[in-house]
Amino acid sequence: MTTLKPVLRRAATLLPIVAVAASSFLPMQEASAQRALVTADGSSTVFPISEAVAEEFQKRNKNINVTVGVSGTGGGFKRFCNGEIDIANASRPIKKEEIEACRKKGIRYIELPVAFDALTVVVNKSNPVNSITTAELAKIFGRDAEKKVTNWRQVKSSFPNLPLRVYAPGTDSGTYDYFNEAILNKKGTRGDLTASEDDNILVQGVSRDRGGIGFFGFSYYEENKNRLKALAVVNSNGKAVMPSVQNVINGTYDPLARPVFIYVSEQAAKKANVRSFVNFYLQNAGKLSREVGFVPLPARAYTAATQRFRSNKTGTVFAGKSLVGATIEELLKAEGIN
């Protein structure tokens, strides 16, 4: 189910002003009808960026209303390929089956990377565990773990004697898809976990459960670091590395660093309000993504994305390709950006 999130939290004081001004001249329903609409849905990971962009955009464009939903990357693509929304927020590239679904409905799209994320593994603040290997993560989250791994000590003898409970994104989530490929070899998660496409629910679960463990985008950890502990993840060089902006930039936080995207419908991009919003998004994604806990792409990446959007270059360069462990420079290379 899609959860519509407010996109004017930081600018909430503007809403009454707009509403009062409009009601002085028109009935409220007629006033709302006067405002152009931009619709986005999909990844809860990408939501904080799109929300921040929408807030700033609406401060400058009070005649345009932007709605941002949170139905997970897969849920967003379902709506997008049905022609229901203008923009799909995605924490992974579009899948082959989604490409086919869009093709059948005549939906062409422009693929735009907007930032990098550090997928973050979190535990309760009281948990003494500080680092974890990818093998241990697979042991905890994997399909075979159900009924076999119910205590932290079953993962590793030095871990605490504490009931283990697992919280994870649902299967409509791009974060689930990425973790499933990077950690679980695409075998899926255990069946007894608490799943949700809304990362705030996962935050609440782990923060209230001494034996809880979960994963989601870095921005949700940053927003709740007073309630959660992030674990260092042992990378391919055998070093335990904490999720951070710097460790994503230097390429040491692998394999859980990943790019995130927006996909814009070609048909929607013909509308002036959508074009205005997407251009604003690409002009401000670097600054605003950093503010909400993401790693901005280099300036040349946003320049290239803007050129791609303005020239209406449709399609994907990533479908069917694994981005597990990809660095920012490798992403740019795949896009042909020098």
Tab-separated table of C-alpha atoms in Angstrom:
chain	number	residue	atom	x	y	z
A	1	MET	CA	0.000	0.000	0.000
A	2	THR	CA	1.290	3.429	-0.942
A	3	THR	CA	1.900	5.782	1.966
A	4	LEU	CA	1.747	9.414	0.940
A	5	LYS	CA	4.218	11.474	2.906
A	6	PRO	CA	3.934	15.233	3.492
A	7	VAL	CA	6.454	17.135	1.412
A	8	LEU	CA	6.310	20.456	3.215
A	9	ARG	CA	7.533	19.622	6.715
A	10	ARG	CA	10.272	22.257	6.718
A	11	ALA	CA	7.984	24.751	4.956
A	12	ALA	CA	4.799	23.881	6.816
A	13	THR	CA	4.120	27.494	7.667
A	14	LEU	CA	3.590	28.252	3.993
A	15	LEU	CA	0.531	26.048	3.707
A	16	PRO	CA	-1.895	28.099	5.809
A	17	ILE	CA	-0.780	31.256	4.036
A	18	VAL	CA	-1.416	29.764	0.602
A	19	ALA	CA	-4.728	28.274	1.703
A	20	VAL	CA	-5.994	31.503	3.250
A	21	ALA	CA	-4.961	33.581	0.280
A	22	ALA	CA	-6.662	31.210	-2.118
A	23	SER	CA	-9.848	30.968	-0.067
A	24	SER	CA	-10.232	34.733	-0.248
A	25	PHE	CA	-10.967	34.429	-3.947
A	26	LEU	CA	-12.099	30.855	-4.676
A	27	PRO	CA	-13.756	27.937	-2.912
A	28	MET	CA	-11.053	25.592	-1.552
A	29	GLN	CA	-11.708	22.829	-4.117
A	30	GLU	CA	-11.441	25.303	-6.982
A	31	ALA	CA	-8.238	26.738	-5.496
A	32	SER	CA	-6.682	23.258	-5.319
A	33	ALA	CA	-7.657	22.612	-8.906
A	34	GLN	CA	-5.686	25.676	-9.950
A	35	ARG	CA	-2.422	24.127	-8.758
A	36	ALA	CA	-0.478	21.960	-11.203
A	37	LEU	CA	0.496	18.533	-9.861
A	38	VAL	CA	3.713	16.488	-9.937
A	39	THR	CA	3.407	12.910	-8.657
A	40	ALA	CA	6.250	10.683	-7.445
A	41	ASP	CA	6.210	7.335	-5.657
A	42	GLY	CA	8.518	4.447	-4.852
A	43	SER	CA	11.594	3.976	-2.716
A	44	SER	CA	11.509	4.914	0.955
A	45	THR	CA	15.298	5.253	0.705
A	46	VAL	CA	15.052	7.934	-1.984
A	47	PHE	CA	12.074	9.597	-0.287
A	48	PRO	CA	14.164	11.956	1.922
A	49	ILE	CA	15.903	13.419	-1.145
A	50	SER	CA	12.711	13.811	-3.150
A	51	GLU	CA	10.948	15.234	-0.103
A	52	ALA	CA	13.706	17.804	0.467
A	53	VAL	CA	13.704	18.800	-3.210
A	54	ALA	CA	9.904	19.049	-3.233
A	55	GLU	CA	9.930	21.283	-0.154
A	56	GLU	CA	12.411	23.722	-1.654
A	57	PHE	CA	10.726	23.624	-5.066
A	58	GLN	CA	7.302	24.421	-3.620
A	59	LYS	CA	8.690	27.394	-1.715
A	60	ARG	CA	9.561	28.902	-5.087
A	61	ASN	CA	6.620	27.499	-7.081
A	62	LYS	CA	3.511	27.871	-4.965
A	63	ASN	CA	1.270	27.089	-7.924
A	64	ILE	CA	2.686	23.526	-8.203
A	65	ASN	CA	1.882	20.747	-5.750
A	66	VAL	CA	4.318	17.821	-5.471
A	67	THR	CA	3.193	14.569	-3.839
A	68	VAL	CA	5.721	11.896	-2.858
A	69	GLY	CA	4.583	8.357	-2.015
A	70	VAL	CA	6.405	5.509	-0.276
A	71	SER	CA	5.375	2.162	-1.730
A	72	GLY	CA	8.868	0.732	-2.183
A	73	THR	CA	10.880	0.722	-5.404
A	74	GLY	CA	8.914	-2.199	-6.829
A	75	GLY	CA	5.589	-0.672	-5.854
A	76	GLY	CA	6.610	2.624	-7.400
A	77	PHE	CA	7.573	0.972	-10.673
A	78	LYS	CA	4.197	-0.820	-10.787
A	79	ARG	CA	2.410	2.508	-10.624
A	80	PHE	CA	4.919	4.148	-12.963
A	81	CYS	CA	4.570	1.475	-15.645
A	82	ASN	CA	0.780	1.788	-15.386
A	83	GLY	CA	1.070	5.479	-16.173
A	84	GLU	CA	-0.256	6.499	-12.747
A	85	ILE	CA	2.675	8.707	-11.666
A	86	ASP	CA	5.179	11.063	-13.264
A	87	ILE	CA	8.320	9.951	-11.412
A	88	ALA	CA	9.490	6.666	-9.872
A	89	ASN	CA	11.940	6.906	-6.987
A	90	ALA	CA	14.229	3.868	-7.067
A	91	SER	CA	17.022	2.527	-4.860
A	92	ARG	CA	18.083	0.147	-7.637
A	93	PRO	CA	17.959	0.164	-11.446
A	94	ILE	CA	14.771	-0.822	-13.227
A	95	LYS	CA	14.431	-4.602	-13.644
A	96	LYS	CA	13.927	-6.411	-16.961
A	97	GLU	CA	10.368	-7.387	-16.047
A	98	GLU	CA	9.596	-3.761	-15.186
A	99	ILE	CA	11.069	-2.627	-18.499
A	100	GLU	CA	8.716	-5.069	-20.223
A	101	ALA	CA	5.748	-3.890	-18.152
A	102	CYS	CA	6.477	-0.295	-19.149
A	103	ARG	CA	6.929	-1.289	-22.795
A	104	LYS	CA	3.533	-2.999	-22.876
A	105	LYS	CA	1.870	0.174	-21.604
A	106	GLY	CA	3.862	2.441	-23.900
A	107	ILE	CA	5.729	4.075	-21.016
A	108	ARG	CA	9.139	5.382	-22.000
A	109	TYR	CA	11.384	6.805	-19.294
A	110	ILE	CA	14.495	8.834	-18.592
A	111	GLU	CA	16.865	7.255	-16.040
A	112	LEU	CA	18.623	9.732	-13.734
A	113	PRO	CA	21.064	8.771	-10.941
A	114	VAL	CA	20.751	11.348	-8.160
A	115	ALA	CA	23.043	10.246	-5.298
A	116	PHE	CA	24.871	7.383	-3.566
A	117	ASP	CA	23.664	5.681	-0.393
A	118	ALA	CA	25.323	3.592	2.309
A	119	LEU	CA	22.915	0.763	3.071
A	120	THR	CA	23.219	0.620	6.861
A	121	VAL	CA	22.916	-2.353	9.230
A	122	VAL	CA	21.621	-1.285	12.631
A	123	VAL	CA	21.079	-2.836	16.054
A	124	ASN	CA	19.619	-1.651	19.337
A	125	LYS	CA	21.709	0.889	21.247
A	126	SER	CA	22.204	-1.595	24.119
A	127	ASN	CA	23.638	-4.328	21.883
A	128	PRO	CA	27.426	-4.742	22.488
A	129	VAL	CA	28.076	-5.969	18.920
A	130	ASN	CA	30.036	-3.377	16.920
A	131	SER	CA	30.933	-5.067	13.629
A	132	ILE	CA	29.705	-7.888	11.448
A	133	THR	CA	30.805	-9.843	8.378
A	134	THR	CA	28.772	-10.425	5.246
A	135	ALA	CA	28.736	-14.154	6.076
A	136	GLU	CA	27.256	-13.385	9.500
A	137	LEU	CA	24.652	-11.152	7.894
A	138	ALA	CA	23.697	-13.999	5.569
A	139	LYS	CA	23.464	-16.315	8.551
A	140	ILE	CA	21.088	-13.914	10.292
A	141	PHE	CA	18.902	-12.784	7.400
A	142	GLY	CA	19.043	-15.749	5.012
A	143	ARG	CA	16.134	-18.019	4.180
A	144	ASP	CA	17.739	-20.914	6.083
A	145	ALA	CA	17.993	-18.869	9.297
A	146	GLU	CA	14.364	-19.277	10.321
A	147	LYS	CA	14.139	-21.403	13.493
A	148	LYS	CA	17.906	-22.053	13.295
A	149	VAL	CA	19.238	-18.653	14.327
A	150	THR	CA	17.098	-17.174	17.091
A	151	ASN	CA	19.831	-15.998	19.450
A	152	TRP	CA	22.818	-13.736	18.806
A	153	ARG	CA	25.151	-16.360	20.242
A	154	GLN	CA	24.108	-18.765	17.468
A	155	VAL	CA	25.661	-16.347	14.988
A	156	LYS	CA	29.007	-16.098	16.795
A	157	SER	CA	30.061	-17.393	20.194
A	158	SER	CA	31.337	-13.978	21.307
A	159	PHE	CA	28.016	-12.308	20.549
A	160	PRO	CA	25.623	-11.724	23.477
A	161	ASN	CA	23.205	-14.316	24.830
A	162	LEU	CA	20.224	-12.360	23.559
A	163	PRO	CA	17.096	-13.323	21.587
A	164	LEU	CA	17.595	-12.233	17.983
A	165	ARG	CA	14.755	-10.611	16.068
A	166	VAL	CA	15.022	-9.457	12.491
A	167	TYR	CA	13.545	-6.369	10.809
A	168	ALA	CA	13.913	-5.826	7.078
A	169	PRO	CA	12.411	-4.067	4.063
A	170	GLY	CA	9.594	-5.900	2.289
A	171	THR	CA	9.999	-7.524	-1.106
A	172	ASP	CA	8.672	-4.439	-2.935
A	173	SER	CA	11.690	-2.539	-1.639
A	174	GLY	CA	14.748	-1.834	-3.782
A	175	THR	CA	16.788	-1.994	-0.588
A	176	TYR	CA	15.574	-5.570	-0.130
A	177	ASP	CA	16.573	-6.354	-3.718
A	178	TYR	CA	20.048	-4.927	-3.258
A	179	PHE	CA	20.665	-6.690	0.067
A	180	ASN	CA	19.292	-9.932	-1.377
A	181	GLU	CA	21.832	-9.797	-4.198
A	182	ALA	CA	24.803	-8.407	-2.261
A	183	ILE	CA	24.471	-10.562	0.869
A	184	LEU	CA	22.024	-13.426	0.271
A	185	ASN	CA	22.999	-14.522	-3.233
A	186	LYS	CA	19.401	-13.842	-4.357
A	187	LYS	CA	18.017	-16.644	-2.148
A	188	GLY	CA	15.674	-14.389	-0.184
A	189	THR	CA	15.182	-13.622	3.487
A	190	ARG	CA	13.905	-15.730	6.364
A	191	GLY	CA	10.146	-15.949	6.744
A	192	ASP	CA	9.839	-14.991	10.401
A	193	LEU	CA	11.113	-11.420	10.149
A	194	THR	CA	9.159	-8.189	10.525
A	195	ALA	CA	8.986	-6.646	7.045
A	196	SER	CA	7.913	-3.215	5.839
A	197	GLU	CA	8.535	-0.941	2.861
A	198	ASP	CA	8.342	1.968	5.318
A	199	ASP	CA	11.783	2.343	6.903
A	200	ASN	CA	10.348	4.301	9.815
A	201	ILE	CA	8.594	1.124	10.976
A	202	LEU	CA	11.923	-0.725	10.902
A	203	VAL	CA	13.561	2.074	12.889
A	204	GLN	CA	10.875	1.801	15.546
A	205	GLY	CA	11.166	-1.981	15.717
A	206	VAL	CA	14.932	-2.128	16.227
A	207	SER	CA	15.010	0.853	18.588
A	208	ARG	CA	12.502	-0.855	20.905
A	209	ASP	CA	13.929	-4.391	20.716
A	210	ARG	CA	17.192	-5.146	22.581
A	211	GLY	CA	17.889	-8.077	20.270
A	212	GLY	CA	16.716	-6.383	17.070
A	213	ILE	CA	18.710	-6.014	13.862
A	214	GLY	CA	17.680	-4.403	10.606
A	215	PHE	CA	18.918	-2.538	7.550
A	216	PHE	CA	17.859	0.483	5.499
A	217	GLY	CA	19.238	3.625	3.896
A	218	PHE	CA	21.872	5.683	5.702
A	219	SER	CA	19.645	8.756	5.985
A	220	TYR	CA	17.217	6.888	8.253
A	221	TYR	CA	20.105	5.941	10.538
A	222	GLU	CA	21.411	9.517	10.532
A	223	GLU	CA	17.977	10.791	11.508
A	224	ASN	CA	17.727	8.230	14.338
A	225	LYS	CA	21.334	7.750	15.492
A	226	ASN	CA	20.348	8.653	19.042
A	227	ARG	CA	18.079	5.571	19.046
A	228	LEU	CA	20.161	3.095	17.011
A	229	LYS	CA	23.693	1.757	16.617
A	230	ALA	CA	25.189	1.265	13.151
A	231	LEU	CA	27.443	-1.756	12.659
A	232	ALA	CA	30.746	-1.661	10.821
A	233	VAL	CA	30.639	-4.171	7.946
A	234	VAL	CA	33.736	-6.178	7.038
A	235	ASN	CA	34.555	-5.347	3.419
A	236	SER	CA	36.240	-7.332	0.655
A	237	ASN	CA	39.670	-6.413	2.068
A	238	GLY	CA	38.794	-7.805	5.497
A	239	LYS	CA	38.458	-4.400	7.161
A	240	ALA	CA	35.461	-3.465	9.315
A	241	VAL	CA	34.190	-0.174	7.872
A	242	MET	CA	31.478	2.088	9.231
A	243	PRO	CA	28.840	3.537	6.905
A	244	SER	CA	29.695	7.172	6.230
A	245	VAL	CA	29.834	9.711	3.438
A	246	GLN	CA	33.633	9.554	3.369
A	247	ASN	CA	33.753	5.743	3.224
A	248	VAL	CA	31.332	5.705	0.301
A	249	ILE	CA	33.415	8.298	-1.531
A	250	ASN	CA	36.689	6.433	-0.956
A	251	GLY	CA	35.119	3.110	-1.975
A	252	THR	CA	35.870	1.222	1.261
A	253	TYR	CA	32.265	0.693	2.331
A	254	ASP	CA	31.608	-2.316	0.147
A	255	PRO	CA	29.488	-4.129	-0.756
A	256	LEU	CA	26.712	-1.985	0.726
A	257	ALA	CA	27.291	1.348	-1.047
A	258	ARG	CA	24.887	1.855	-3.945
A	259	PRO	CA	23.495	4.490	-6.329
A	260	VAL	CA	19.898	5.697	-6.168
A	261	PHE	CA	17.758	7.000	-9.027
A	262	ILE	CA	14.679	8.771	-10.238
A	263	TYR	CA	12.904	7.672	-13.432
A	264	VAL	CA	10.862	10.281	-15.278
A	265	SER	CA	8.071	9.365	-17.662
A	266	GLU	CA	8.746	10.723	-21.154
A	267	GLN	CA	5.084	11.673	-21.491
A	268	ALA	CA	5.057	13.425	-18.113
A	269	ALA	CA	8.277	15.263	-19.018
A	270	LYS	CA	6.336	17.083	-21.735
A	271	LYS	CA	4.414	18.924	-19.016
A	272	ALA	CA	5.946	22.246	-17.971
A	273	ASN	CA	5.437	21.621	-14.247
A	274	VAL	CA	7.216	18.248	-14.378
A	275	ARG	CA	10.083	19.615	-16.448
A	276	SER	CA	10.482	22.501	-14.047
A	277	PHE	CA	10.552	20.170	-11.046
A	278	VAL	CA	13.041	17.694	-12.539
A	279	ASN	CA	15.390	20.466	-13.670
A	280	PHE	CA	15.222	21.913	-10.155
A	281	TYR	CA	15.844	18.421	-8.732
A	282	LEU	CA	19.036	17.944	-10.746
A	283	GLN	CA	20.268	21.466	-9.977
A	284	ASN	CA	19.816	20.975	-6.229
A	285	ALA	CA	20.259	17.220	-5.659
A	286	GLY	CA	23.918	17.608	-4.739
A	287	LYS	CA	23.319	20.086	-1.927
A	288	LEU	CA	20.065	18.607	-0.636
A	289	SER	CA	21.154	14.968	-0.796
A	290	ARG	CA	24.079	15.789	1.506
A	291	GLU	CA	21.725	17.576	3.897
A	292	VAL	CA	19.540	14.473	4.292
A	293	GLY	CA	22.353	11.925	4.658
A	294	PHE	CA	23.317	10.870	1.131
A	295	VAL	CA	26.537	11.123	-0.831
A	296	PRO	CA	26.219	13.640	-3.670
A	297	LEU	CA	27.491	12.701	-7.103
A	298	PRO	CA	30.243	14.818	-8.690
A	299	ALA	CA	29.006	17.993	-10.391
A	300	ARG	CA	29.745	16.531	-13.810
A	301	ALA	CA	27.262	13.725	-13.125
A	302	TYR	CA	24.429	16.199	-12.525
A	303	THR	CA	25.446	18.152	-15.620
A	304	ALA	CA	25.288	14.959	-17.689
A	305	ALA	CA	21.945	13.993	-16.149
A	306	THR	CA	20.517	17.415	-16.938
A	307	GLN	CA	21.672	17.102	-20.547
A	308	ARG	CA	20.122	13.631	-20.739
A	309	PHE	CA	16.832	14.927	-19.407
A	310	ARG	CA	16.701	18.010	-21.610
A	311	SER	CA	17.564	15.968	-24.696
A	312	ASN	CA	14.878	13.432	-23.740
A	313	LYS	CA	17.258	10.458	-23.835
A	314	THR	CA	15.165	7.464	-22.791
A	315	GLY	CA	16.075	3.960	-21.642
A	316	THR	CA	18.461	2.460	-19.107
A	317	VAL	CA	22.152	1.657	-19.122
A	318	PHE	CA	21.928	-0.477	-15.987
A	319	ALA	CA	19.155	-3.062	-16.495
A	320	GLY	CA	20.475	-6.590	-16.037
A	321	LYS	CA	23.803	-5.334	-14.696
A	322	SER	CA	24.919	-5.858	-11.122
A	323	LEU	CA	25.798	-2.694	-9.242
A	324	VAL	CA	26.872	-4.558	-6.106
A	325	GLY	CA	30.113	-3.063	-4.854
A	326	ALA	CA	30.167	-0.367	-7.550
A	327	THR	CA	31.951	2.861	-6.666
A	328	ILE	CA	30.883	6.345	-7.702
A	329	GLU	CA	33.559	6.421	-10.412
A	330	GLU	CA	32.423	3.033	-11.737
A	331	LEU	CA	28.860	4.338	-11.938
A	332	LEU	CA	30.015	7.347	-13.924
A	333	LYS	CA	32.073	5.136	-16.238
A	334	ALA	CA	29.039	2.923	-16.916
A	335	GLU	CA	27.167	6.080	-17.944
A	336	GLY	CA	29.982	7.240	-20.189
A	337	ILE	CA	30.817	10.232	-17.989
A	338	ASN	CA	34.504	11.153	-17.896
